[in-house]
Amino acid sequence: MPPDPGVTAADLEAGLQAALRGAPGDPAGLFGPTSPIWRVNGEAVIFLGAARALLLQLAHPWVAEGIVRHSRALADPVGRFHRTFGLVYPMLFGTVGQAFGAARRLHRRHAVVTGTLPQAAGRWPAGSPYRADDRAAMAWVQATLADTALRVYELALPPLDAAERERYWQDTRRLAGLFGLSGDDLPVDWAGFQAAFARTLDLTGTPGGNWR
C-alpha cells in the first residue's frame, strides 16, 4: 500500500488553528499549567522511556526506515528523545508563537525525509515509498510518545485519575494538530486509544494504515 500524499502546509495550518481553539492563550500558550499534558510532560522522569518509545516506533517499517536512513537514533536513542522533545516542548510549554514556529520547523524537516523500503516489511513490498509526513506513521509516533510518557510518569508519581487521563488524551489530540493531523487521525477518547494501542501491540502485523 503506497503512503498517502503526506501532511501538506495547508494541512498543518489547519491543524494549528484547530489546536488554538480552546487554548488558554499567551502567556500560557496552547495548554497551560493546569493541563494534564503539562503535568506529565513536565517531569524529567519521562525521559527514562526513550528506548521504549523508539522500539515501538520502529515497529512501523516507514518510521524504521526513516530513522535508519535519516537520523542517529539507533546509536543515540536518548539523544533522539531529547531532540524530539526539543521541538515538542515549545509546542507544549511555549507561547502560541513559539509552538507554531516549532511545528512549522518540524514540518519542513519531515518533508525532506522520503525514500523506498529496501526489502519487504509486513504487508509492504520492497520498493514501497515512505515519507516522514505520512499521516498514519505520524499518528503512530504520536501514540507511542503519549503512551510512554504517561506509563513512565505513573511508575514514579501518583497516577492520573480517569477524568485526568481523558483530559490528557484530549490534550494529546489537540497537540496532534501541530503535526498537521486532524481529529480523524487519532481515537476520539482514552478508552478507544488504549484499545487500539493494545491491538497494535499484539504484533499480529505491523502498525500502519488506520491503526485505530
Short mmCIF file of C-alpha atoms in Angstrom, two decimals:
data_model
loop_
_atom_site.label_atom_id
_atom_site.label_comp_id
_atom_site.label_asym_id
_atom_site.label_seq_id
_atom_site.Cartn_x
_atom_site.Cartn_y
_atom_site.Cartn_z
CA MET A 1 0.00 0.00 0.00
CA PRO A 2 1.56 3.34 -1.01
CA PRO A 3 1.72 6.11 1.57
CA ASP A 4 -0.75 8.95 1.46
CA PRO A 5 0.41 12.24 -0.08
CA GLY A 6 1.54 13.40 3.33
CA VAL A 7 0.69 16.35 5.50
CA THR A 8 0.72 19.49 3.39
CA ALA A 9 1.49 23.03 4.53
CA ALA A 10 -2.24 23.76 4.30
CA ASP A 11 -2.99 20.72 6.50
CA LEU A 12 -0.51 22.00 9.06
CA GLU A 13 -2.00 25.48 9.15
CA ALA A 14 -5.48 23.99 9.59
CA GLY A 15 -4.14 21.84 12.42
CA LEU A 16 -2.57 24.85 14.11
CA GLN A 17 -5.84 26.71 14.08
CA ALA A 18 -7.65 23.65 15.45
CA ALA A 19 -5.09 23.40 18.27
CA LEU A 20 -5.66 27.06 19.10
CA ARG A 21 -9.36 26.55 19.72
CA GLY A 22 -9.92 26.16 23.43
CA ALA A 23 -6.34 27.16 24.28
CA PRO A 24 -5.77 29.48 27.26
CA GLY A 25 -3.61 31.73 25.08
CA ASP A 26 -0.47 33.62 25.97
CA PRO A 27 1.48 33.61 28.17
CA ALA A 28 0.29 30.04 28.92
CA GLY A 29 0.31 29.05 25.25
CA LEU A 30 -1.80 26.19 23.96
CA PHE A 31 -2.27 24.16 27.15
CA GLY A 32 -1.34 25.93 30.36
CA PRO A 33 -0.08 24.81 33.77
CA THR A 34 -3.36 23.25 34.88
CA SER A 35 -3.46 20.81 31.94
CA PRO A 36 -2.60 17.12 32.46
CA ILE A 37 -0.24 17.20 29.47
CA TRP A 38 1.85 19.86 31.25
CA ARG A 39 1.79 17.80 34.43
CA VAL A 40 3.01 14.62 32.72
CA ASN A 41 5.48 16.01 30.21
CA GLY A 42 6.93 18.48 32.65
CA GLU A 43 8.54 15.66 34.62
CA ALA A 44 12.11 14.72 33.66
CA VAL A 45 11.41 11.10 34.62
CA ILE A 46 9.61 10.52 31.32
CA PHE A 47 12.97 10.56 29.52
CA LEU A 48 13.54 7.12 31.02
CA GLY A 49 11.02 5.91 28.44
CA ALA A 50 13.20 6.92 25.48
CA ALA A 51 14.19 3.38 24.48
CA ARG A 52 10.64 2.04 24.85
CA ALA A 53 9.18 4.78 22.65
CA LEU A 54 11.85 4.24 20.00
CA LEU A 55 11.35 0.47 19.90
CA LEU A 56 7.61 0.91 19.50
CA GLN A 57 8.13 3.41 16.70
CA LEU A 58 10.45 1.01 14.90
CA ALA A 59 7.55 -1.45 14.62
CA HIS A 60 6.29 0.71 11.75
CA PRO A 61 8.52 -0.01 8.72
CA TRP A 62 8.22 3.50 7.29
CA VAL A 63 9.23 5.01 10.61
CA ALA A 64 12.01 2.47 10.99
CA GLU A 65 13.45 3.16 7.55
CA GLY A 66 13.25 6.90 8.04
CA ILE A 67 15.05 6.61 11.37
CA VAL A 68 17.76 4.31 9.98
CA ARG A 69 18.42 6.41 6.89
CA HIS A 70 17.88 9.93 8.19
CA SER A 71 18.78 10.06 11.90
CA ARG A 72 21.24 8.94 14.57
CA ALA A 73 18.50 7.46 16.74
CA LEU A 74 19.73 3.86 16.84
CA ALA A 75 23.13 4.94 18.10
CA ASP A 76 21.69 7.54 20.44
CA PRO A 77 18.06 6.78 21.46
CA VAL A 78 18.14 9.09 24.47
CA GLY A 79 19.53 11.85 22.28
CA ARG A 80 16.71 11.33 19.79
CA PHE A 81 14.17 11.56 22.60
CA HIS A 82 15.79 14.81 23.72
CA ARG A 83 15.83 16.17 20.17
CA THR A 84 12.20 15.20 19.70
CA PHE A 85 11.20 16.98 22.85
CA GLY A 86 13.41 19.92 21.91
CA LEU A 87 10.73 20.58 19.31
CA VAL A 88 7.76 19.24 21.24
CA TYR A 89 8.46 21.22 24.42
CA PRO A 90 7.94 24.63 22.78
CA MET A 91 4.66 23.25 21.44
CA LEU A 92 3.63 22.20 24.94
CA PHE A 93 5.12 24.89 27.15
CA GLY A 94 5.89 27.84 24.88
CA THR A 95 3.83 30.77 23.77
CA VAL A 96 1.46 30.31 20.84
CA GLY A 97 4.08 31.84 18.53
CA GLN A 98 6.81 29.52 19.82
CA ALA A 99 4.55 26.49 19.47
CA PHE A 100 3.57 27.36 15.92
CA GLY A 101 7.20 28.11 14.98
CA ALA A 102 8.35 24.70 16.27
CA ALA A 103 5.52 22.98 14.40
CA ARG A 104 6.48 24.65 11.12
CA ARG A 105 10.16 23.76 11.57
CA LEU A 106 9.27 20.13 12.21
CA HIS A 107 7.01 20.06 9.16
CA ARG A 108 9.85 21.32 6.95
CA ARG A 109 12.19 18.71 8.42
CA HIS A 110 9.72 15.88 7.81
CA ALA A 111 9.03 17.00 4.24
CA VAL A 112 12.53 16.02 3.06
CA VAL A 113 12.57 12.57 4.69
CA THR A 114 11.49 10.27 1.86
CA GLY A 115 12.67 7.05 0.24
CA THR A 116 11.73 3.47 -0.55
CA LEU A 117 11.81 0.28 1.50
CA PRO A 118 14.85 -1.82 0.51
CA GLN A 119 13.06 -5.06 1.43
CA ALA A 120 9.55 -6.28 2.16
CA ALA A 121 8.15 -5.47 5.62
CA GLY A 122 4.80 -6.92 6.66
CA ARG A 123 2.24 -6.00 4.03
CA TRP A 124 4.56 -3.53 2.29
CA PRO A 125 6.65 -4.96 -0.58
CA ALA A 126 10.21 -4.00 -1.31
CA GLY A 127 10.34 -0.69 -3.13
CA SER A 128 7.31 0.77 -1.34
CA PRO A 129 7.74 4.52 -0.91
CA TYR A 130 7.76 6.07 2.54
CA ARG A 131 7.73 9.61 3.83
CA ALA A 132 8.06 11.05 7.33
CA ASP A 133 4.96 13.21 6.98
CA ASP A 134 2.67 10.26 6.24
CA ARG A 135 -0.41 10.60 8.45
CA ALA A 136 -0.55 7.03 9.73
CA ALA A 137 3.15 6.97 10.55
CA MET A 138 2.96 10.32 12.35
CA ALA A 139 -0.11 9.21 14.30
CA TRP A 140 1.76 6.08 15.40
CA VAL A 141 4.73 8.12 16.63
CA GLN A 142 2.34 10.44 18.47
CA ALA A 143 0.67 7.43 20.09
CA THR A 144 3.95 5.89 21.25
CA LEU A 145 5.07 9.15 22.84
CA ALA A 146 1.76 9.74 24.61
CA ASP A 147 1.51 6.19 25.93
CA THR A 148 5.16 6.01 27.01
CA ALA A 149 5.16 9.39 28.75
CA LEU A 150 2.11 8.52 30.84
CA ARG A 151 3.27 4.99 31.69
CA VAL A 152 6.69 6.14 32.86
CA TYR A 153 5.19 9.08 34.75
CA GLU A 154 2.86 6.75 36.65
CA LEU A 155 5.71 4.41 37.59
CA ALA A 156 7.32 7.23 39.56
CA LEU A 157 4.49 9.57 40.54
CA PRO A 158 0.85 9.33 41.62
CA PRO A 159 -1.28 8.17 38.69
CA LEU A 160 -3.82 10.34 36.94
CA ASP A 161 -7.44 9.58 37.71
CA ALA A 162 -9.90 8.61 34.97
CA ALA A 163 -11.01 12.17 34.27
CA GLU A 164 -7.41 13.40 34.11
CA ARG A 165 -6.46 10.63 31.71
CA GLU A 166 -9.29 11.63 29.42
CA ARG A 167 -8.16 15.24 29.55
CA TYR A 168 -4.58 14.10 28.89
CA TRP A 169 -5.73 12.27 25.78
CA GLN A 170 -7.78 15.24 24.55
CA ASP A 171 -4.70 17.42 25.06
CA THR A 172 -2.75 14.87 23.01
CA ARG A 173 -5.30 15.06 20.21
CA ARG A 174 -5.00 18.86 20.17
CA LEU A 175 -1.21 18.56 20.16
CA ALA A 176 -1.55 16.35 17.07
CA GLY A 177 -2.80 19.42 15.21
CA LEU A 178 0.71 20.84 15.45
CA PHE A 179 1.87 17.88 13.37
CA GLY A 180 -0.81 18.60 10.77
CA LEU A 181 -3.02 15.75 11.94
CA SER A 182 -6.78 16.06 12.35
CA GLY A 183 -9.29 14.62 14.77
CA ASP A 184 -9.82 11.71 12.38
CA ASP A 185 -6.23 10.53 12.74
CA LEU A 186 -6.39 9.50 16.42
CA PRO A 187 -9.06 7.73 18.51
CA VAL A 188 -11.69 10.04 19.96
CA ASP A 189 -11.24 9.10 23.62
CA TRP A 190 -8.83 7.47 26.06
CA ALA A 191 -10.63 4.13 26.10
CA GLY A 192 -10.54 3.97 22.31
CA PHE A 193 -6.86 4.84 22.29
CA GLN A 194 -5.98 2.15 24.83
CA ALA A 195 -7.94 -0.47 22.91
CA ALA A 196 -6.29 0.48 19.62
CA PHE A 197 -2.84 0.55 21.17
CA ALA A 198 -3.33 -2.86 22.77
CA ARG A 199 -4.46 -4.35 19.46
CA THR A 200 -1.37 -2.97 17.74
CA LEU A 201 0.93 -4.37 20.41
CA ASP A 202 -0.43 -7.85 19.73
CA LEU A 203 2.02 -7.68 16.81
CA THR A 204 -0.24 -9.68 14.54
CA GLY A 205 1.04 -7.29 11.88
CA THR A 206 2.94 -4.04 11.59
CA PRO A 207 1.19 -0.80 12.51
CA GLY A 208 0.11 1.36 9.67
CA GLY A 209 -2.88 2.43 7.65
CA ASN A 210 -5.76 3.13 10.02
CA TRP A 211 -4.15 1.58 13.11
CA ARG A 212 -7.08 2.80 15.20
#
